[in-house]
Coordinates of C-alpha atoms and ligand atoms in Angstrom, one line a residue:
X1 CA 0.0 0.0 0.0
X2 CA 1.2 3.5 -0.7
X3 CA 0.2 7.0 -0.7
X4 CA 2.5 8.9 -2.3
X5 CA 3.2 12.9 -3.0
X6 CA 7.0 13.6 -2.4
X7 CA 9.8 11.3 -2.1
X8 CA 11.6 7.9 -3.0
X9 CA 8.8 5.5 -4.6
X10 CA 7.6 2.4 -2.8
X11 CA 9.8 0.3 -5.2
X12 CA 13.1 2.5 -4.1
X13 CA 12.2 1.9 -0.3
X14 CA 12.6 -2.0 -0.8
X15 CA 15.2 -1.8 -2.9
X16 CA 17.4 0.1 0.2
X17 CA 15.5 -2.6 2.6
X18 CA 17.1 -5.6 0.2
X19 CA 20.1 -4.4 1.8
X20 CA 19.0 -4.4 5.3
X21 CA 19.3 -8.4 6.7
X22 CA 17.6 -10.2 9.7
X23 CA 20.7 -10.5 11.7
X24 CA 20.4 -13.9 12.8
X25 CA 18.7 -15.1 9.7
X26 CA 21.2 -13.6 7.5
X27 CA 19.2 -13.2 5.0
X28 CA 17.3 -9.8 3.3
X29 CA 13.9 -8.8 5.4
X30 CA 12.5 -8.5 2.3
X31 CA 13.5 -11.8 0.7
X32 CA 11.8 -12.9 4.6
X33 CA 8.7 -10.8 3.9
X34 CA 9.2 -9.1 7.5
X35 CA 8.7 -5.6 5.4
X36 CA 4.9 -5.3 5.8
X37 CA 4.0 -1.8 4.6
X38 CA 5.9 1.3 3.4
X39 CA 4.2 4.8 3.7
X40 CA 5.7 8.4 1.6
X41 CA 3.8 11.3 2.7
X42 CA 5.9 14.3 2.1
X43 CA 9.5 13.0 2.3
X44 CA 8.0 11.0 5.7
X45 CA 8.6 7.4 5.4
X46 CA 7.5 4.5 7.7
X47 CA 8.0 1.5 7.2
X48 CA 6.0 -1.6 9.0
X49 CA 8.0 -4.7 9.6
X50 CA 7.7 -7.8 11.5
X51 CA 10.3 -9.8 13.5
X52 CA 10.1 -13.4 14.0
X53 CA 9.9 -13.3 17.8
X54 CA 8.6 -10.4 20.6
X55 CA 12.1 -10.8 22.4
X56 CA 14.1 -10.0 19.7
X57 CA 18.0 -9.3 20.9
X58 CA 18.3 -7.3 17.9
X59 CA 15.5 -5.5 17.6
X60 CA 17.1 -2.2 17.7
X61 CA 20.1 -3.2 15.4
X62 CA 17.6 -4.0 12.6
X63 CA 15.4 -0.4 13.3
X64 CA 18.6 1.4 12.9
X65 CA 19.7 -0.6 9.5
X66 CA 16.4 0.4 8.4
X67 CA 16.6 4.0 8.8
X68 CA 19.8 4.2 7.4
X69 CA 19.1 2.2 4.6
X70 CA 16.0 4.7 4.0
X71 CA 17.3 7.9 5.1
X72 CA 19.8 7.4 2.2
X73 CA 17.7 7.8 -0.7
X74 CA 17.0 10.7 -2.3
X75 CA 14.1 13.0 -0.8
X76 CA 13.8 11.6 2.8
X77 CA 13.2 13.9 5.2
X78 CA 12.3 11.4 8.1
X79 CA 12.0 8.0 8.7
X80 CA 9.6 5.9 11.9
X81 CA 9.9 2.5 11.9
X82 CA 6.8 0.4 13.9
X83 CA 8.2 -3.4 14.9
X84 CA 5.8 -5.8 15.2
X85 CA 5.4 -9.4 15.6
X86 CA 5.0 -12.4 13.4
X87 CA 1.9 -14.4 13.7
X88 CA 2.5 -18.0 14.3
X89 CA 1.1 -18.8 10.5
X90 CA 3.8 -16.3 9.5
X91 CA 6.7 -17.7 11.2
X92 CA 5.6 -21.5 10.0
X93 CA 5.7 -19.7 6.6
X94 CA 9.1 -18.5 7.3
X95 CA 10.6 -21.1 8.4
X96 CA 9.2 -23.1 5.0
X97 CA 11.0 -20.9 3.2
X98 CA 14.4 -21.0 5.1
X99 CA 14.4 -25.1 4.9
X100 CA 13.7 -25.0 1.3
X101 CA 10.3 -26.9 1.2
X102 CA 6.7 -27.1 2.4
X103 CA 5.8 -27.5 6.1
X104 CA 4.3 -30.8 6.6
X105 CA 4.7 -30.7 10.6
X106 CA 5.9 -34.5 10.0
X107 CA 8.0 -34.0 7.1
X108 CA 10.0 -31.1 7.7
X109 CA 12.7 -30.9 5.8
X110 CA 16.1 -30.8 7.5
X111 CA 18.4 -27.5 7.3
X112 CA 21.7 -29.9 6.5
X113 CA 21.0 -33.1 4.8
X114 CA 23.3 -34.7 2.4
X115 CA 22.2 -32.5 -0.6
X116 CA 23.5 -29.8 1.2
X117 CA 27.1 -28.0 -0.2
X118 CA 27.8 -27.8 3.5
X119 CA 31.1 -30.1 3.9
X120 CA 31.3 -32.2 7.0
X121 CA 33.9 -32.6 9.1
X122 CA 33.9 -35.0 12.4
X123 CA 36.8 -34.8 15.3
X124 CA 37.3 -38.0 16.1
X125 CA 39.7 -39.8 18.3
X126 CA 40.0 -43.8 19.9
X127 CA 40.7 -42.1 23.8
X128 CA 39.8 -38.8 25.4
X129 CA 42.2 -35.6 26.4
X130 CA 44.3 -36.0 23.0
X131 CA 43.2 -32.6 21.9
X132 CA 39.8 -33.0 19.7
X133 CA 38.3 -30.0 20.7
X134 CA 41.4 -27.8 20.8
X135 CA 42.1 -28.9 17.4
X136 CA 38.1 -28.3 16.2
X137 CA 37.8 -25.2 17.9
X138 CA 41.7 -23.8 15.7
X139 CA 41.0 -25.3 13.1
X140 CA 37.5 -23.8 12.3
X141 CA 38.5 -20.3 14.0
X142 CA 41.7 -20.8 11.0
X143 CA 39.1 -21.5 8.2
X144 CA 37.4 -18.5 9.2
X145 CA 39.8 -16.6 9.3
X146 CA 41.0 -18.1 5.8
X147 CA 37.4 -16.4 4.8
X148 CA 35.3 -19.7 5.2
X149 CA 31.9 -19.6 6.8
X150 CA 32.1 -22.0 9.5
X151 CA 29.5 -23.8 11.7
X152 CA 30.8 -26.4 15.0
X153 CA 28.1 -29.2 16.7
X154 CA 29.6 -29.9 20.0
X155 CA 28.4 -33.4 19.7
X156 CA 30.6 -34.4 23.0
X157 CA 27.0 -33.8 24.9
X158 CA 28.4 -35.3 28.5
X159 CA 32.3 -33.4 28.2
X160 CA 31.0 -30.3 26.1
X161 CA 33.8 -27.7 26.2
X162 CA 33.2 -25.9 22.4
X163 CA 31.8 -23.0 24.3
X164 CA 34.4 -21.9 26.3
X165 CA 37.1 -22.8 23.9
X166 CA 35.5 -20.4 21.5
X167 CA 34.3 -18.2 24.0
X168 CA 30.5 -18.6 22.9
X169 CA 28.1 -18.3 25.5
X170 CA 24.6 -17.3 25.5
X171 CA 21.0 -18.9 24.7
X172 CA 20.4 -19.7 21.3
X173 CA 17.6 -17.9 19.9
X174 CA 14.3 -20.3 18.7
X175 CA 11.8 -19.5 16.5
X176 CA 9.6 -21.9 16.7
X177 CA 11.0 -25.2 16.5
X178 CA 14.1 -23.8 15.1
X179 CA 17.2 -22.6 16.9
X180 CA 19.5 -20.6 15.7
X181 CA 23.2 -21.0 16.2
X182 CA 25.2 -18.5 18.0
X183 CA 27.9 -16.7 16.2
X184 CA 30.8 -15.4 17.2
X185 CA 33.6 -14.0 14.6
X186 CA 31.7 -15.5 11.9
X187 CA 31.8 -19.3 13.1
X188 CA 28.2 -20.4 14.3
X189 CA 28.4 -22.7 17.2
X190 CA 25.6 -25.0 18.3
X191 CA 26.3 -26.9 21.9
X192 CA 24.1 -28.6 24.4
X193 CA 25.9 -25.8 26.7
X194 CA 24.1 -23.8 25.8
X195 CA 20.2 -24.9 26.8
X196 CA 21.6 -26.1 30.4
X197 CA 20.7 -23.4 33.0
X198 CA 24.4 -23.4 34.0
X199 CA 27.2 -24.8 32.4
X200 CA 28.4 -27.3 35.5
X201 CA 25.1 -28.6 35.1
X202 CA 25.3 -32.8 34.2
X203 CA 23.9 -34.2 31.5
X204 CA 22.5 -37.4 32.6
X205 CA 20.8 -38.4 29.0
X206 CA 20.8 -42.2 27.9
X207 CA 21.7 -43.3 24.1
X208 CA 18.3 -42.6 22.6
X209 CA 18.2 -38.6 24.2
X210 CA 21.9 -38.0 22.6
X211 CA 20.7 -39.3 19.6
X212 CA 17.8 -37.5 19.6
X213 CA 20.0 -34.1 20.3
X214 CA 22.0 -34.2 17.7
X215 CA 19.9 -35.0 15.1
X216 CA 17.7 -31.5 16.2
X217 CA 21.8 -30.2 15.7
X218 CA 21.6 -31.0 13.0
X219 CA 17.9 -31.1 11.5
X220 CA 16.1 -28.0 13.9
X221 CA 19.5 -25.5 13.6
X222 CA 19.4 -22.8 11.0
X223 CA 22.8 -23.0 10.0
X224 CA 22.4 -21.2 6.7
X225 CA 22.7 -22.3 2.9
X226 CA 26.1 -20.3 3.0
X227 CA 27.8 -23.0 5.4
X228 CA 31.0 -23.6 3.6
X229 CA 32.1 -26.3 6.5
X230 CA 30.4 -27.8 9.7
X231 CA 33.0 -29.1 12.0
X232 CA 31.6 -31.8 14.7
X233 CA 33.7 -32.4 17.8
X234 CA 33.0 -35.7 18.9
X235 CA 33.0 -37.3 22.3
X236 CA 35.9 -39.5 22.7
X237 CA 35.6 -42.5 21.7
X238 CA 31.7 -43.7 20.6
X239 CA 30.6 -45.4 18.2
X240 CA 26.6 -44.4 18.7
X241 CA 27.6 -40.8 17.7
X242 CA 29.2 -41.3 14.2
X243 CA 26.2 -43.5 13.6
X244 CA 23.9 -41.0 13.8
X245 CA 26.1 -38.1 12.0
X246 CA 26.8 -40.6 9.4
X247 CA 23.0 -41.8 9.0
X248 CA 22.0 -38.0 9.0
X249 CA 24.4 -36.7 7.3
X250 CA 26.4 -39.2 4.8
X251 CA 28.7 -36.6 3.4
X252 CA 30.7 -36.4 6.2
X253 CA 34.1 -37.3 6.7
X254 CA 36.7 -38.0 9.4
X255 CA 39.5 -36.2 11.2
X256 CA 41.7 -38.1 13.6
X257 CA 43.3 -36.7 16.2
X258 CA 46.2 -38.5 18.2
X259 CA 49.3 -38.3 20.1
X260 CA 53.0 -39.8 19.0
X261 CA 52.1 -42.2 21.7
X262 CA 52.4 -45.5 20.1
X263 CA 49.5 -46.6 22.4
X264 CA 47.0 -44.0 21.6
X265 CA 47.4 -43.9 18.1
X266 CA 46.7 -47.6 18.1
X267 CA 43.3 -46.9 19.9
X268 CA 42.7 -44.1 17.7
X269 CA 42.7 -46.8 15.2
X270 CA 39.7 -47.7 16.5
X271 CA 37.9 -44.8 15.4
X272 CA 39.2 -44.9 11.9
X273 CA 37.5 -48.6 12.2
X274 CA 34.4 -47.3 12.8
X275 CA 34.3 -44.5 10.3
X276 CA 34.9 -47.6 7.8
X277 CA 31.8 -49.3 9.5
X278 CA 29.7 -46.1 8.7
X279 CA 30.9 -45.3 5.7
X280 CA 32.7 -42.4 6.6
X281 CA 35.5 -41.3 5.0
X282 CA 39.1 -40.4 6.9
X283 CA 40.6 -37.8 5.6
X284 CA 43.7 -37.4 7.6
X285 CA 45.1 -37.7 10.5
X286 CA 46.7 -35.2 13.2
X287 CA 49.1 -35.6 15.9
X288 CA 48.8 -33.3 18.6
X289 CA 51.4 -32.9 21.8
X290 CA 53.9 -33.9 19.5
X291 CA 57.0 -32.3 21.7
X292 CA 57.7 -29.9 24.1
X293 CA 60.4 -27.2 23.7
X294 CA 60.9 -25.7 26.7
X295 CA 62.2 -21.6 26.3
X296 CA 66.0 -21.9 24.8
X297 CA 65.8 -25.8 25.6
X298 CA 66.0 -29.0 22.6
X299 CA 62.4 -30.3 22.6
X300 CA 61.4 -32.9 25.0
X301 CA 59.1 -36.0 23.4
X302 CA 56.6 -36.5 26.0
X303 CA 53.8 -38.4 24.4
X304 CA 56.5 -40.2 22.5
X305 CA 57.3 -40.5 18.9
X306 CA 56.1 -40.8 15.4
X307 CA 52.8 -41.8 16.7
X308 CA 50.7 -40.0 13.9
X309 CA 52.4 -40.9 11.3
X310 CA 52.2 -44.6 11.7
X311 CA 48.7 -44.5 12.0
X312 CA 48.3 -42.5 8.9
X313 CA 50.5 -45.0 6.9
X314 CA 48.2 -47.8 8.2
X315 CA 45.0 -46.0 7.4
X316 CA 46.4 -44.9 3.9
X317 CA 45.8 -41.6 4.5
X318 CA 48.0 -38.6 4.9
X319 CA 49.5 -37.0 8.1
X320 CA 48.2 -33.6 7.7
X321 CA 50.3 -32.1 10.8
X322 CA 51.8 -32.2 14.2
X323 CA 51.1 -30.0 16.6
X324 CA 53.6 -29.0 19.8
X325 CA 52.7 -29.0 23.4
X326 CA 52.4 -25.2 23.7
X327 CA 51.1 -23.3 26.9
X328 CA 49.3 -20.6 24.3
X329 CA 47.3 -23.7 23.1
X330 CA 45.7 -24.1 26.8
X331 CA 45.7 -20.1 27.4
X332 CA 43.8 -20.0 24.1
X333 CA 41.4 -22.5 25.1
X334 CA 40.4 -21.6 28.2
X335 CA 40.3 -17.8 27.6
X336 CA 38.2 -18.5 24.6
X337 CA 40.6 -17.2 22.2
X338 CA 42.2 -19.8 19.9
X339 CA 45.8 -19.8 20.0
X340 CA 45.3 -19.1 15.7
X341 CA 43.8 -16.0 16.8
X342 CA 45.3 -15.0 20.0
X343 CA 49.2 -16.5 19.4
X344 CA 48.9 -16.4 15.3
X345 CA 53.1 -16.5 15.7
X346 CA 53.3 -19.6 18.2
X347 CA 54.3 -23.0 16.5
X348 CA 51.2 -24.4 17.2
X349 CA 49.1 -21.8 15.9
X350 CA 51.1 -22.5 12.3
X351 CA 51.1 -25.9 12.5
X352 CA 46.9 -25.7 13.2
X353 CA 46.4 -22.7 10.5
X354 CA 48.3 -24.9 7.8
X355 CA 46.4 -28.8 8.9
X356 CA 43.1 -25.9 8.3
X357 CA 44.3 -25.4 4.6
X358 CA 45.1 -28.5 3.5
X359 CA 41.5 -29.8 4.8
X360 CA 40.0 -26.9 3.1
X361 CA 42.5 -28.8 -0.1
X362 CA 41.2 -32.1 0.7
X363 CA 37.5 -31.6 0.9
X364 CA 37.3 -28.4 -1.3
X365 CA 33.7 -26.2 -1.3
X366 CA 32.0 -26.4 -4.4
X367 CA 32.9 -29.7 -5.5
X368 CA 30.7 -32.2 -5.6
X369 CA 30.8 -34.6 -2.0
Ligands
LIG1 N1 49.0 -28.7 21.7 C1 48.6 -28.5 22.9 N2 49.4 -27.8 23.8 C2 49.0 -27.6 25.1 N3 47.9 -27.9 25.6 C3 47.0 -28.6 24.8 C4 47.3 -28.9 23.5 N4 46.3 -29.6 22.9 C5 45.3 -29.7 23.9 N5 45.8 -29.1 25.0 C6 45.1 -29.1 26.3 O1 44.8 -30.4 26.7 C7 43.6 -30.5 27.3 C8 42.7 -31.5 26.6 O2 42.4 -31.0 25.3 P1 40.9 -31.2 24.7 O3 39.9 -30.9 25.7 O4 41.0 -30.5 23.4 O5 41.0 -32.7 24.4 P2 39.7 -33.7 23.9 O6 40.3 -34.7 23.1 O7 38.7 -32.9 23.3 O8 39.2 -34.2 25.3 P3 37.9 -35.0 25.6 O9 38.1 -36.4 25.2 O10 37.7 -34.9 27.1 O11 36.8 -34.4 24.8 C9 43.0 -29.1 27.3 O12 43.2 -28.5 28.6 C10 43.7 -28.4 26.3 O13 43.8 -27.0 26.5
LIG2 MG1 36.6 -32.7 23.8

């Protein structure tokens, strides 16, 4: 609707608005149809939009894109902008659109599935504390920073630790039955952390429950047709978890993550075993702790020797890096800094930035899976 006398034309007004995006849907309010109604009466526009939910965190970040957008075409002497709410019709409407289909409440179709361009990449390792979520929180902080768009699933539901690592906290937004995932320097992090009132709160969920939560990870999350890579760190160890990312989403392949331990990296085998079960494919492996140099001192082999590489040569598949015991990996990690970010010079933080492009070589965006 439009009354017009002076000023930019209807069609001008959401043309600027393409412009303006939801910023959690990151897509154009207009492409959402959230722009209701635009008004001209003498150089006065108002515009009438609707957000997805009442408690909108953004709310006033999306007026004020508005009236800038607005205020920049030709003629404008003012701008209002009246928020209002979707109705529940609107937002099933919405959320149609986002997943690409119609809305059969039984047969929604999933935000990832495996005709998605999103590649997949799962942390794995055969035993726990050799690094998994050090390494998934670096190496998707180095693809972003290599200009990648990045999601993470903490899928290690009991031991979650993605959040602090990345320094993500919050409650995910939901619309609906969809969440959104929270962002933080453009990597979109989804982790059971997150819903918990508090994060030493237990997680006492059987089999079926952590199925059940990361399928809606995967299935319920609005992680956006722009996903270049998905990174999944995976509780140590289980085989019930790569069944279900493997079921859900069959383009997935497989990090592993070891020490030069001879022992570990024979457990670790274990996982590659049960990619192969799946049908998942390993793309590499990487050895972290490998070495400690102390300051001015020759490096000291802790974990041992030569552990990664063994296992890559029996798994046929390449050793993509070794990473040093460095106290800037841990200060990273539990200041919610990655030590690519926050030590970009450290050894480690070259080691993880280089393992990050020769993933982003192996399973390349815009091939085909
Ligand atoms: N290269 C490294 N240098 C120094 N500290 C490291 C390094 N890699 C990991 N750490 C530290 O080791 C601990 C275990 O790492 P992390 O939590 O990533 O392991 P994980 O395999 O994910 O463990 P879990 O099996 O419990 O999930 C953390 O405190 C982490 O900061
Ligand atoms: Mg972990």
């Amino acid at each position: 609707m439009v009354r017009q006398q002076n000023g930019p034309t209807r069609e001008q007004i959401l043309d600027a608005l393409r412009e303006v995006c939801d910023p959690e849907l990151r897509k154009s309010i207009v492409e959402l149809d959230m722009v209701r109604q635009v008004e001209v009466r003498d150089g006065q526009v108002t515009v009438d939009a609707v957000l997805t939910i009442s408690g909108c965190p953004l709310r006033d970040a999306i007026v004020q894109s508005i009236t800038e957008r607005v205020k920049a075409l030709p003629g404008v002497a003012g701008v209002t902008v009246n928020l209002g709410v979707m109705s529940a019709d609107q937002r099933q409407a919405l959320i149609g659109r986002l997943r690409g289909g119609e809305m059969h409440p039984a047969r929604r179709p999933a935000f990832l599935t495996a005709a998605s361009a999103t590649r997949v990449i799962a942390v794995a390792s055969g035993k726990g504390g050799v690094g998994k979520s050090t390494v998934t929180a670096n190496l998707a902080t180095a693809m972003a920073l290599d200009g990648h768009t990045v999601g993470v699933i903490d899928a290690d539901v009991y031991g979650f630790s993605i959040p602090r690592m990345l320094g993500v906290f919050g409650r995910p937004t939901a619309v609906d039955q969809m969440l959104i995932p929270i962002e933080r320097d453009g990597i979109r992090v989804m982790s059971i952390g997150f819903l918990l009132p508090d994060e030493g709160e237990a997680v006492v969920w059987r089999g079926p429950l952590l199925h059940k939560a990361l399928v809606t990870f995967i299935t319920e999350v609005h992680w956006g047709d722009d996903l270049d890579y998905l990174f999944i760190d995976l509780p140590p160890g289980t085989g019930d978890v790569s069944l279900t990312i493997a079921q859900t989403l069959p383009q997935a392949s497989m990090l592993i993550v070891t020490t030069p331990q001879p022992a570990a990296a024979a457990v670790a085998q274990r996982a590659a075993k049960m990619a192969e079960k799946v049908n998942m494919d390993v793309i590499g492996v990487v050895e972290n702790m490998s070495g400690f140099t102390p300051p001015g001192g020759p490096t000291i082999d802790l974990f041992g020797r030569g552990g990664g590489l063994r296992l890559a040569e029996q798994l046929g598949v390449p050793l993509l890096g070794e990473i040093p015991l460095d106290i800037a990996v841990r200060e990273g990690s539990d200041a919610g800094e990655p030590v690519v970010r926050s030590r970009p010079d450290a050894p480690a933080a070259r080691a993880l930035r280089e393992i990050a492009r020769k993933v982003a070589d192996l399973v390349p965006v815009g091939a085909a899976p």
